[in-house]
Amino acid sequence: MKKAKRLTALALSAVFTMTVILTACSSDEGSPENQSGVKPPKDGEQVTLKFSFWGDTIEKKTVTEALKRFEQETGIIVEPMHVPSDYLTKLTTMVAGNVAPDLGYLSSGAALTWAEDGKLLNLTPLIESDPDFKKEDYLDQIWYDYAPGKTIGMSTAVEGYGLMYNKDMLLDAGVELPPTEAGKAWDWDTFIEYSKKLTLDDTGKNALDPAFNPNKIKQYGFQYDPYNMMAAVVSNGGNFLTEDGKGFGLVEPEAIEAIQKLADLMYVHHVSPTPLQTKSLPDMALQTKKVAMTVSGNWALQAFAEQDFNLGVGVLPKLKDSNTLLDGAPTVIFSSTKHPAEAWLLYKYMADPESVLPLIAGGLWMPLKKAWYTDPELISKWASGNKAHPEGYTESFMKQTLENGIRTPGFEVKNLAKINALVTPALDLVWTGKETAEQALKGVEPKVEPLIQGYYGR
Amino acid sequence: MLSSLLLSFTDYRIVNTPKFIGFDNYTRLFDGTDQYFYNSLAVTFKYVILRVPLGLMFSFIVAFLLNMEFIRGKSIFRTIFYLPVIVPAVASSMIWIWLFSPDLGLFNSFLEALGLPTLNWLYSEETVVPSIVLMSLWGMGSTIIIFLAGLQGVPRSLYEAAIVDGAGAMRKFLHITIPMMTPIIFFNLIMGSIGAFQVFTEALIMTQGGPNNASLFYNYYIYREAFLFGEMGHASAIAWILFIIILIVTAIFFRTSKSWVFYESEV
């Protein structure tokens, strides 16, 4: 009897354990969050599309309004599905449960692999048969091709990188303002010198002073998320993979040199906070004068515009070539859609800068269409005369993105998530000052090599 | 549950039709082709071994103190200790990120004030797991409540008899409280271990498995394989191994329980 009792208890706890483990993996979260405004179809031909997206409240509002306008203009009903967090988990579950939306945002890694498995629509035939759509009208770097000649579409928005700074701090320190033209970009030594001038310890000495105390820094010259090191790598002539796509590019001398130079900003020159020190900085480090200059993507301008300080922008300091990084997750059409033609209509509508103008003028996004970078009338609609786009923006961000924008590896490197699962811990060692770039990256190279599968569409 | 067992023998990446590949998912784990398996096992065991005994001791002591007759405002304390349980894990993780902050955090300010060296808490390979253990103690409210209920169920007649026999506080504790509580301790041991093996939110919100995979907890590893890499079949295999591990650990506890768990009804 006693034994039976124990066995029952054991069995019960086993079942309990398994339930707990599995609920995490199999929970059905397929139901849309937002089903507002959906009317029953008037007749058999009424088309309803579901559009899924993420984003903050401003983005939610703008996108929802754009979808609404599309609905009014075309009579096609659109269900917005806003997923503020855990987006990929939710979409994965929906796709697995065969209730995928018709179209929506998707992270680049998932998009490219899902496209290979046929879960996303190849847009090439739609583009080629559409007289109203010219691929050349859009930036060249924003296309996500999963195979040569096969595309899943464009970035949802363009996100160029640049230098952002607190103008007052630079003026106070007597530092020349960062150039806004590619041809005049600071070289690395100039950049380090100015960064040192802007880095102060608790007694007010800057990092050029021999008596400077690097353990008591109260103001940093420069702050940057070093994991975003690709701009420096590419500026130095390197890349994530080798040109032929067969080798691990980050172990090439150009890449190692660039990565080491970023680490040296923290551990040799003491002008930049380590990842650890960054955790202690406030979000508004520029505004509160904890940091003088920072590198970030265009989206940061939206938040900066809401803060009250004298924001300036410039081009990134260069190693060899002046360039910028270009990022942005794609919007895709799922192949399970029953209405590809209507989905494509909506796709075009959302890719039109005019449809989402508040996000562009507000500083979160950069437009997808080339004309918005070249036509003064269109430029004046978003890139000048507002707080999110300070003086010099049109050169340092807009022109630089158009002319010298390099795609992040997410656009084209196969198997990137798995490679990064190895590279990121290796870089942890570099950014925490435990190993040199060469030691860490060469150390992980043998593990990375078997995972390299080359490039998508090139 | 059954389907996940089946999936664990397939190559299933959500977007394709599952393809049967036998034990491949499992051999990939055990022969080291999958570079994170042993790492995440080690990390998780380290967490379990630290967290389960500490958690039991901590909550038992708190429950014991809360059960003392002379403590005032007991209900307030009881509420305070239970409160963290109803705070969403995400919110409490955010609070703890702030507490652990190396420069501005409460803990380091405290250490500094005492003239002790500060720690990097979540941001160093050595301290990240102990930090998360420390954090988990804060959320032990349910365990404390269960202990408290158990403590209140110990018959007062036993204590009265002991006092008559001239036993001191320590003897009462060791010879009455502890033995009478063993079934509750046993229950909390099992539940605590199962819970500890499944630690997840902290890794997801606070560390993403870093630095250098030092907090790559098993469940986070499953999540990453499944939802970031899309390897559902592989993730199912990993999940099943955890299930078997927990089953074995639980079975061992049940086996040994005979020698130390005391059931009143079985006297």
XYZ file of C-alpha atoms in Angstrom:
725
model
C 0.000 0.000 0.000
C 2.753 2.337 0.984
C 4.628 1.481 -2.168
C 1.577 2.130 -4.298
C 1.193 5.505 -2.672
C 4.790 6.412 -3.453
C 4.427 5.267 -7.032
C 1.301 7.323 -7.513
C 3.071 10.332 -6.097
C 6.039 9.764 -8.382
C 3.823 9.423 -11.415
C 1.907 12.537 -10.483
C 5.019 14.598 -10.059
C 6.340 13.316 -13.369
C 3.192 14.386 -15.161
C 3.307 17.717 -13.393
C 6.903 18.308 -14.427
C 6.263 17.493 -18.021
C 3.212 19.717 -18.153
C 5.201 22.607 -16.810
C 8.043 22.052 -19.251
C 5.825 21.658 -22.220
C 3.397 24.459 -21.648
C 6.274 26.788 -22.375
C 6.821 25.189 -25.759
C 3.349 24.402 -26.933
C 1.160 27.180 -25.677
C -1.207 28.222 -28.384
C -0.991 31.942 -28.635
C -2.415 32.077 -32.052
C -5.259 34.425 -31.306
C -4.756 37.965 -32.514
C -4.539 40.660 -29.890
C -6.437 43.232 -31.741
C -9.510 42.513 -33.732
C -11.005 45.957 -33.625
C -12.934 47.400 -36.482
C -13.544 44.229 -38.395
C -16.953 44.215 -39.966
C -18.558 41.162 -41.411
C -18.050 40.987 -45.177
C -20.795 42.577 -47.225
C -20.595 39.993 -49.909
C -18.562 36.950 -50.819
C -15.709 38.998 -52.247
C -14.755 40.964 -49.172
C -11.020 40.527 -48.538
C -9.542 40.749 -45.064
C -5.802 40.983 -44.478
C -3.980 40.577 -41.205
C -0.904 42.755 -40.704
C 1.405 42.003 -37.780
C 3.975 44.439 -36.447
C 5.881 45.531 -33.343
C 6.874 48.950 -32.063
C 6.303 51.570 -29.397
C 3.090 53.526 -28.958
C 3.984 56.088 -31.620
C 4.745 53.380 -34.146
C 1.596 51.494 -33.187
C -0.515 54.585 -33.696
C 1.060 55.574 -37.025
C 0.974 52.104 -38.524
C -2.590 51.485 -37.372
C -3.687 54.782 -38.900
C -1.931 53.993 -42.166
C -3.654 50.622 -42.305
C -6.979 52.323 -41.654
C -6.405 54.774 -44.515
C -5.522 51.890 -46.797
C -8.767 50.240 -45.786
C -10.752 53.356 -46.631
C -9.002 53.859 -49.960
C -9.261 50.296 -51.197
C -12.152 48.689 -49.370
C -9.836 45.876 -48.326
C -10.243 45.270 -44.611
C -7.030 45.171 -42.619
C -6.732 43.706 -39.163
C -3.757 45.271 -37.392
C -2.010 42.883 -35.035
C 0.374 44.724 -32.745
C 2.753 42.447 -30.825
C 4.842 44.613 -28.505
C 7.116 41.909 -27.106
C 8.272 38.362 -27.819
C 7.368 38.961 -31.431
C 9.287 36.091 -32.971
C 7.957 33.591 -30.435
C 4.425 34.605 -31.210
C 4.897 34.554 -34.976
C 6.661 31.186 -34.794
C 3.723 29.735 -32.912
C 1.291 31.202 -35.381
C 3.172 29.869 -38.386
C 3.472 26.444 -36.760
C -0.272 26.510 -36.087
C -1.073 27.514 -39.672
C -2.631 30.796 -38.612
C 0.089 33.102 -39.886
C -0.861 36.680 -40.698
C -1.029 37.693 -44.364
C 1.897 40.049 -44.058
C 3.933 41.829 -41.440
C 7.307 42.622 -39.946
C 9.738 39.783 -39.347
C 13.258 39.627 -37.948
C 15.822 39.174 -40.696
C 17.196 35.798 -39.592
C 13.808 34.126 -39.359
C 12.621 35.784 -42.563
C 15.454 34.449 -44.689
C 15.289 30.898 -43.342
C 11.513 30.793 -43.520
C 11.670 32.040 -47.089
C 14.001 29.180 -48.012
C 11.452 26.766 -46.605
C 8.705 28.324 -48.641
C 6.800 29.979 -45.834
C 7.161 33.441 -47.340
C 6.098 34.681 -50.722
C 8.721 35.327 -53.381
C 7.815 38.868 -54.396
C 9.821 38.927 -57.626
C 6.916 37.838 -59.889
C 4.606 40.379 -58.250
C 7.165 43.142 -58.669
C 7.897 42.256 -62.278
C 4.264 42.104 -63.295
C 3.348 45.375 -61.582
C 3.615 48.378 -63.900
C 3.128 50.760 -60.966
C 6.156 49.534 -59.066
C 9.763 50.128 -60.040
C 12.430 48.448 -58.000
C 14.902 51.186 -58.958
C 12.784 53.744 -57.104
C 13.883 52.196 -53.816
C 17.297 52.107 -52.187
C 19.516 49.327 -53.486
C 20.683 48.137 -50.068
C 17.289 47.423 -48.530
C 16.323 44.280 -50.434
C 16.247 40.935 -48.689
C 16.997 38.315 -51.324
C 16.938 34.732 -50.125
C 18.350 33.388 -53.390
C 19.574 35.079 -56.555
C 16.554 36.651 -58.203
C 14.226 35.747 -55.373
C 13.229 38.377 -52.868
C 11.070 38.496 -49.791
C 10.908 42.253 -50.048
C 12.399 45.269 -48.386
C 13.374 46.491 -44.981
C 10.408 47.935 -43.161
C 12.409 51.136 -42.888
C 15.971 52.294 -43.397
C 18.102 52.746 -40.297
C 21.441 54.437 -40.946
C 24.070 54.914 -38.257
C 25.824 58.119 -37.337
C 27.555 60.094 -34.638
C 25.258 61.946 -32.252
C 26.561 64.390 -29.691
C 25.748 67.021 -27.114
C 26.827 70.196 -28.859
C 27.209 72.198 -25.649
C 29.712 69.734 -24.230
C 31.909 69.916 -27.305
C 31.762 73.707 -27.407
C 32.612 73.882 -23.695
C 35.654 71.641 -24.191
C 36.762 73.599 -27.250
C 36.503 70.559 -29.482
C 35.916 70.986 -33.176
C 32.405 69.781 -34.087
C 32.312 66.408 -35.886
C 32.251 66.764 -39.670
C 29.051 65.993 -41.544
C 30.623 65.191 -44.897
C 32.067 61.789 -45.703
C 35.155 63.343 -47.277
C 36.006 65.164 -44.061
C 35.321 62.366 -41.590
C 37.652 62.273 -38.582
C 40.400 59.716 -38.816
C 40.816 57.432 -35.833
C 43.616 59.349 -34.129
C 41.753 62.658 -34.319
C 38.697 60.921 -32.963
C 40.646 59.490 -30.021
C 42.241 62.820 -29.253
C 38.918 64.637 -29.126
C 37.356 61.803 -27.149
C 40.158 62.155 -24.604
C 39.550 65.857 -24.374
C 35.917 65.127 -23.605
C 36.581 62.454 -20.991
C 36.824 63.884 -17.482
C 37.609 62.350 -14.113
C 36.039 63.445 -10.831
C 38.580 66.239 -10.383
C 37.835 67.618 -13.846
C 41.083 66.492 -15.502
C 40.667 65.158 -19.023
C 42.171 61.963 -20.386
C 45.037 63.820 -22.069
C 46.272 64.942 -18.644
C 48.987 62.641 -17.207
C 47.332 62.907 -13.775
C 43.973 61.720 -15.174
C 42.408 58.994 -13.019
C 40.726 56.381 -15.267
C 39.074 54.740 -12.255
C 37.010 57.780 -11.388
C 35.515 58.900 -14.674
C 32.525 61.168 -14.388
C 32.115 62.086 -18.042
C 32.894 59.869 -21.037
C 33.932 61.257 -24.406
C 32.275 58.505 -26.387
C 29.808 55.720 -25.880
C 28.936 52.931 -28.241
C 27.447 49.472 -28.168
C 30.578 47.563 -29.195
C 28.567 44.536 -30.326
C 27.549 46.787 -33.172
C 31.132 46.753 -34.366
C 30.430 46.086 -38.041
C 30.611 49.760 -39.050
C 34.198 49.905 -37.815
C 35.023 46.541 -39.374
C 33.672 47.557 -42.757
C 35.304 50.967 -42.506
C 38.604 49.146 -42.130
C 37.965 47.045 -45.234
C 36.777 43.916 -43.445
C 33.490 42.086 -43.277
C 31.644 39.364 -41.392
C 32.466 36.687 -43.943
C 35.212 36.714 -46.525
C 34.279 38.009 -49.973
C 33.667 34.518 -51.393
C 31.418 33.721 -48.443
C 33.484 30.696 -47.457
C 35.622 32.040 -44.632
C 35.072 33.717 -41.280
C 35.768 37.371 -42.094
C 36.135 38.531 -38.506
C 39.474 36.731 -38.145
C 40.973 38.620 -41.100
C 43.546 41.243 -40.071
C 41.353 44.238 -41.059
C 38.480 43.045 -38.894
C 40.646 42.129 -35.927
C 42.370 45.498 -36.074
C 39.052 47.348 -36.111
C 37.607 45.323 -33.238
C 40.753 45.757 -31.197
C 40.612 49.505 -31.769
C 37.097 49.584 -30.359
C 38.200 47.613 -27.308
C 41.160 49.960 -26.881
C 38.762 52.883 -26.558
C 37.686 51.284 -23.280
C 40.822 49.689 -21.918
C 43.724 51.661 -23.373
C 42.415 55.167 -23.952
C 39.707 55.095 -21.266
C 37.431 57.340 -23.266
C 34.494 54.954 -23.540
C 32.563 53.078 -20.846
C 32.940 49.297 -20.746
C 29.736 47.267 -21.216
C 29.697 47.007 -17.427
C 29.957 50.737 -16.911
C 27.375 51.294 -19.630
C 24.852 49.387 -17.526
C 25.194 52.085 -14.919
C 24.752 55.001 -17.294
C 21.337 56.597 -17.530
C 19.372 56.210 -20.764
C 19.687 59.912 -21.329
C 23.475 59.954 -21.063
C 23.869 62.686 -23.675
C 21.280 64.932 -22.156
C 22.621 64.546 -18.627
C 26.194 65.136 -19.825
C 27.494 61.739 -18.761
C 28.554 61.106 -22.359
C 29.559 63.642 -25.002
C 29.268 61.586 -28.198
C 27.532 58.363 -29.081
C 26.967 56.191 -32.127
C 23.504 54.940 -32.770
C 21.032 54.171 -35.486
C 18.682 56.754 -36.920
C 15.841 55.560 -34.644
C 17.537 57.106 -31.605
C 16.701 60.551 -32.989
C 13.041 60.078 -32.092
C 13.888 59.780 -28.395
C 16.555 62.492 -28.512
C 14.047 64.905 -30.041
C 11.931 64.598 -26.917
C 14.828 65.480 -24.631
C 15.846 69.003 -24.026
C 19.453 69.436 -25.124
C 21.509 70.755 -27.985
C 21.771 67.686 -30.232
C 24.307 67.572 -33.045
C 24.954 64.887 -35.669
C 27.955 63.948 -37.779
C 29.435 61.112 -39.815
C 31.139 58.207 -38.056
C 34.897 58.463 -37.493
C 36.656 56.347 -40.081
C 39.422 53.781 -40.048
C 40.123 53.589 -43.771
C 36.902 54.521 -45.570
C 34.061 56.720 -44.425
C 30.817 54.778 -44.428
C 27.821 53.908 -42.346
C 25.964 50.811 -41.343
C 22.483 50.242 -42.635
C 19.972 48.156 -40.750
C 16.277 47.327 -40.768
C 14.128 44.219 -40.432
C 12.033 43.194 -43.432
C 8.305 43.292 -43.987
C 7.212 40.069 -45.649
C 4.141 38.426 -47.151
C 3.438 34.941 -45.832
C 2.928 32.313 -48.505
C -0.135 31.050 -46.657
C -2.039 34.199 -47.605
C -5.171 33.604 -49.659
C -4.962 37.072 -51.172
C -1.455 37.664 -52.532
C -2.570 40.412 -54.906
C -4.246 42.430 -52.175
C -1.371 41.763 -49.778
C 1.022 43.164 -52.370
C -1.166 46.288 -52.664
C -0.885 46.805 -48.934
C 2.830 46.007 -49.049
C 3.401 48.784 -51.588
C 1.251 51.144 -49.596
C 3.248 50.629 -46.419
C 6.554 50.974 -48.295
C 5.509 54.420 -49.471
C 7.097 57.042 -47.185
C 3.983 59.158 -47.530
C 1.904 56.508 -45.711
C 4.052 56.503 -42.591
C 5.280 60.085 -42.674
C 4.945 60.736 -38.908
C 7.464 57.967 -38.191
C 9.883 59.368 -40.739
C 9.549 63.016 -39.773
C 9.618 61.993 -36.116
C 13.088 60.516 -36.494
C 12.318 56.815 -36.015
C 12.656 55.730 -39.637
C 14.373 56.766 -42.835
C 12.362 56.457 -46.054
C 12.741 53.546 -48.483
C 12.414 55.585 -51.678
C 15.448 57.180 -53.300
C 13.577 60.320 -54.300
C 13.128 61.186 -50.643
C 16.912 61.450 -50.412
C 17.399 63.555 -53.528
C 14.321 65.669 -54.226
C 14.547 68.848 -52.104
C 10.794 69.122 -51.859
C 10.456 65.612 -50.466
C 13.479 66.040 -48.207
C 11.934 69.121 -46.658
C 8.961 66.967 -45.651
C 11.025 64.977 -43.203
C 14.754 65.576 -42.926
C 14.999 69.232 -42.052
C 13.347 71.904 -40.002
C 12.313 69.635 -37.138
C 13.877 68.679 -33.835
C 14.550 65.087 -34.768
C 16.719 66.115 -37.706
C 19.248 68.699 -36.552
C 21.514 70.734 -38.762
C 23.863 68.563 -40.760
C 21.479 65.595 -40.821
C 20.917 65.648 -44.553
C 24.628 65.169 -45.161
C 25.752 63.036 -42.285
C 22.862 60.597 -42.200
C 20.845 60.966 -45.356
C 23.524 61.389 -47.973
C 25.890 59.031 -46.188
C 23.236 56.294 -46.047
C 22.406 56.681 -49.698
C 25.994 56.772 -50.931
C 28.064 54.852 -48.394
C 25.539 52.705 -46.554
C 26.778 49.150 -45.942
C 24.229 46.465 -45.120
C 24.505 44.695 -41.779
C 25.303 40.969 -42.035
C 21.644 40.247 -41.212
C 20.708 41.061 -44.812
C 22.829 38.418 -46.433
C 24.772 36.031 -44.199
C 23.349 32.537 -43.943
C 23.010 30.805 -40.574
C 23.810 34.083 -38.827
C 21.871 33.380 -35.611
C 23.879 30.229 -34.936
C 27.174 31.832 -35.862
C 26.414 34.749 -33.589
C 25.586 32.376 -30.751
C 29.315 31.588 -30.868
C 30.695 34.972 -31.832
C 28.837 36.956 -29.175
C 30.287 35.023 -26.198
C 33.727 35.320 -27.804
C 33.268 39.057 -28.129
C 32.144 39.154 -24.479
C 35.763 38.327 -23.694
C 37.024 41.194 -25.847
C 34.584 43.804 -24.571
C 35.282 42.851 -20.983
C 39.004 43.172 -21.575
C 39.831 39.535 -20.825
C 41.245 38.644 -24.222
C 42.486 40.474 -27.275
C 40.338 40.492 -30.393
C 42.799 38.150 -32.051
C 42.809 35.606 -29.200
C 39.041 35.548 -28.841
C 38.115 35.423 -32.502
C 40.848 32.986 -33.544
C 39.811 30.913 -30.550
C 36.256 30.574 -31.762
C 37.118 30.244 -35.455
C 37.276 26.413 -35.537
C 33.780 26.249 -34.090
C 32.417 28.909 -36.427
C 33.831 27.465 -39.638
C 31.541 24.420 -39.899
C 28.547 26.736 -39.547
C 29.469 29.028 -42.420
C 27.139 28.584 -45.367
C 27.898 31.683 -47.405
C 25.583 34.418 -48.579
C 21.941 34.478 -49.554
C 21.070 36.197 -52.813
C 24.609 37.155 -53.889
C 3.544 15.869 -24.842
C 3.528 12.775 -27.005
C 3.904 14.836 -30.125
C 6.978 16.477 -28.647
C 8.458 13.018 -28.064
C 7.784 12.176 -31.691
C 9.166 15.514 -32.841
C 12.354 14.893 -30.936
C 13.143 12.165 -33.471
C 12.616 14.460 -36.422
C 14.201 17.329 -38.212
C 11.473 19.890 -37.689
C 12.129 23.580 -38.146
C 8.531 24.814 -37.819
C 8.392 25.676 -41.446
C 9.062 22.264 -42.956
C 7.276 18.953 -42.641
C 8.916 16.917 -39.864
C 11.378 14.415 -41.280
C 12.228 11.308 -39.288
C 15.915 11.199 -38.403
C 15.983 8.645 -35.594
C 18.214 9.430 -32.672
C 20.213 12.103 -34.509
C 18.965 14.926 -32.310
C 20.076 13.013 -29.242
C 23.443 11.875 -30.518
C 24.205 15.440 -31.583
C 23.750 16.438 -27.966
C 25.741 13.717 -26.312
C 28.687 13.525 -28.704
C 29.329 17.251 -28.300
C 28.347 18.353 -31.816
C 25.945 20.715 -30.112
C 28.349 22.949 -28.289
C 25.983 24.263 -25.671
C 24.468 21.110 -24.226
C 27.035 20.235 -21.572
C 27.620 23.893 -20.854
C 23.945 24.530 -20.135
C 23.685 21.336 -18.075
C 26.623 22.449 -15.953
C 25.192 25.928 -15.496
C 21.786 24.570 -14.550
C 23.154 22.026 -12.074
C 25.266 24.726 -10.491
C 22.127 26.782 -10.045
C 20.073 23.875 -8.676
C 22.761 22.826 -6.227
C 23.107 26.353 -4.894
C 19.522 27.359 -4.995
C 17.639 24.342 -3.618
C 19.367 23.966 -0.228
C 19.751 27.705 0.233
C 16.154 28.289 -0.712
C 14.896 25.619 1.671
C 16.997 26.902 4.544
C 16.104 30.510 3.902
C 12.376 29.930 3.637
C 12.333 27.562 6.588
C 14.076 30.103 8.775
C 11.807 32.896 7.650
C 8.725 30.745 8.205
C 10.011 29.736 11.630
C 10.554 33.351 12.600
C 7.157 34.364 11.268
C 5.623 31.629 13.367
C 7.126 32.869 16.650
C 4.563 34.063 19.065
C 6.382 37.127 20.277
C 6.884 38.744 16.878
C 4.625 41.712 16.318
C 2.990 42.696 13.065
C 3.266 39.147 11.802
C 0.625 39.603 9.156
C 2.504 42.550 7.708
C 5.715 40.530 7.492
C 3.852 37.625 5.995
C 2.425 39.915 3.348
C 5.821 41.404 2.646
C 7.396 38.002 2.138
C 4.580 36.812 -0.063
C 4.356 39.958 -2.162
C 7.244 39.132 -4.525
C 5.376 36.022 -5.653
C 2.658 38.089 -7.263
C 5.053 40.564 -8.856
C 5.454 39.539 -12.498
C 8.826 37.898 -13.130
C 9.622 40.432 -15.813
C 9.048 43.357 -13.472
C 11.059 41.848 -10.661
C 13.880 41.100 -13.090
C 13.972 44.758 -14.018
C 14.152 45.761 -10.361
C 16.999 43.329 -9.755
C 18.930 44.520 -12.778
C 18.942 47.873 -11.051
C 19.901 46.443 -7.662
C 22.766 44.517 -9.241
C 24.042 47.476 -11.237
C 27.825 47.571 -10.665
C 28.185 51.332 -10.291
C 24.894 52.629 -9.015
C 23.241 49.495 -7.653
C 22.070 49.119 -4.090
C 24.222 46.072 -3.350
C 27.477 47.646 -4.406
C 26.661 50.871 -2.586
C 26.059 48.732 0.469
C 29.331 46.845 0.065
C 31.133 50.113 -0.496
C 29.633 51.614 2.636
C 30.946 48.639 4.587
C 34.362 49.116 3.040
C 34.147 45.803 1.170
C 35.197 45.218 -2.433
C 32.323 45.514 -4.898
C 31.150 42.781 -7.254
C 30.136 42.718 -10.878
C 27.072 40.595 -10.077
C 25.315 39.701 -13.319
C 28.141 40.848 -15.512
C 30.892 38.452 -14.631
C 31.086 34.748 -15.344
C 31.882 33.898 -11.737
C 29.081 35.776 -10.019
C 26.204 35.607 -12.448
C 24.702 32.310 -11.216
C 25.080 33.119 -7.485
C 23.482 36.509 -8.186
C 20.456 34.873 -9.761
C 20.262 32.460 -6.813
C 20.272 35.418 -4.457
C 17.507 36.988 -6.443
C 15.449 33.795 -6.366
C 15.479 33.772 -2.553
C 13.496 36.979 -2.686
C 10.682 35.181 -4.450
C 10.362 32.255 -2.056
C 7.019 33.437 -0.647
C 5.044 30.352 -1.642
C 7.545 28.021 -0.044
C 7.510 30.151 3.099
C 3.711 29.976 3.256
C 3.777 26.205 2.909
C 6.364 25.935 5.682
C 4.334 28.290 7.811
C 1.211 26.202 7.362
C 3.244 23.137 8.294
C 4.672 24.797 11.384
C 1.232 25.729 12.554
C 0.116 22.161 12.105
C 2.670 20.771 14.555
C 0.582 19.674 17.557
C 1.119 22.000 20.501
C 0.710 19.058 22.843
C 4.128 17.787 21.756
C 5.803 21.045 22.754
C 3.913 21.125 26.041
C 5.030 17.604 26.796
C 8.604 18.560 25.983
C 8.479 21.556 28.282
C 7.264 19.312 31.058
C 10.241 17.077 30.355
C 12.503 20.131 30.659
C 13.536 20.514 27.004
C 15.051 23.842 25.870
C 14.231 25.771 22.716
C 16.973 24.087 20.700
C 15.927 20.582 21.680
C 12.285 21.354 20.898
C 13.348 22.606 17.511
C 15.593 19.657 16.694
C 13.465 16.869 18.126
C 9.940 18.074 17.507
C 9.792 20.805 14.880
C 12.209 19.343 12.360
C 10.918 15.747 12.438
C 7.313 16.876 12.278
C 8.165 19.095 9.346
C 10.004 16.508 7.243
C 7.032 15.783 4.951
C 6.725 19.505 4.230
C 10.467 19.828 3.728
C 10.294 16.876 1.377
C 7.459 18.419 -0.601
C 9.267 21.731 -0.888
C 12.472 19.960 -1.849
C 10.755 18.278 -4.772
C 8.889 21.363 -5.902
C 11.935 23.551 -5.406
C 14.164 21.266 -7.459
C 11.683 21.023 -10.297
C 11.335 24.786 -10.275
C 15.077 25.339 -10.128
C 15.737 23.060 -13.098
C 13.365 25.219 -15.077
C 14.839 28.624 -14.283
C 14.266 30.721 -17.367
C 12.937 34.261 -17.103
C 16.074 35.589 -15.461
C 18.211 34.408 -18.344
C 15.761 35.729 -20.890
C 15.376 39.185 -19.381
C 18.565 39.828 -17.487
C 21.489 38.070 -19.099
C 20.493 36.378 -22.392
C 22.718 33.535 -21.296
C 25.796 35.755 -21.008
C 28.446 36.688 -20.190
C 30.203 34.083 -22.280
C 27.355 31.558 -21.817
C 27.835 31.530 -18.035
C 24.082 31.788 -17.473
C 22.921 29.683 -20.387
C 20.291 27.899 -18.299
C 18.810 24.748 -19.743
C 15.355 26.171 -20.356
C 16.753 29.274 -21.986
C 18.804 26.993 -24.193
C 15.614 25.137 -25.190
C 13.917 28.439 -25.889
C 16.814 29.656 -27.985
C 16.970 26.481 -30.049
C 13.225 26.509 -30.577
C 12.387 30.128 -31.133
C 15.569 31.860 -32.163
C 17.071 29.079 -34.255
C 13.728 27.499 -35.143
C 15.013 23.995 -34.410
C 11.857 22.523 -32.946
C 12.845 18.868 -33.285
C 16.177 19.456 -31.642
C 14.592 21.535 -28.901
C 12.093 18.738 -28.220
C 14.965 16.322 -27.727
C 16.636 18.738 -25.323
C 13.384 19.172 -23.404
C 12.942 15.421 -23.096
C 16.364 15.032 -21.610
C 15.465 17.599 -18.971
C 12.285 15.683 -18.268
C 14.265 12.497 -17.756
C 16.798 14.269 -15.543
C 14.059 15.696 -13.356
C 12.387 12.306 -13.239
C 15.607 10.662 -12.059
C 16.326 13.348 -9.485
C 12.778 13.111 -8.154
C 13.001 9.331 -8.013
C 16.240 9.562 -6.032
C 14.599 11.942 -3.583
C 11.675 9.573 -3.153
C 14.020 6.646 -2.605
C 16.004 8.403 0.091
C 12.939 9.951 1.644
C 12.146 6.677 3.432
C 15.044 7.164 5.746
C 14.329 10.729 6.763
C 10.757 11.696 6.096
C 8.520 11.100 9.060
C 4.808 10.593 8.514
C 2.708 10.863 11.612
C 0.081 8.583 10.158
C 2.619 5.832 9.661
C 3.763 5.671 13.278
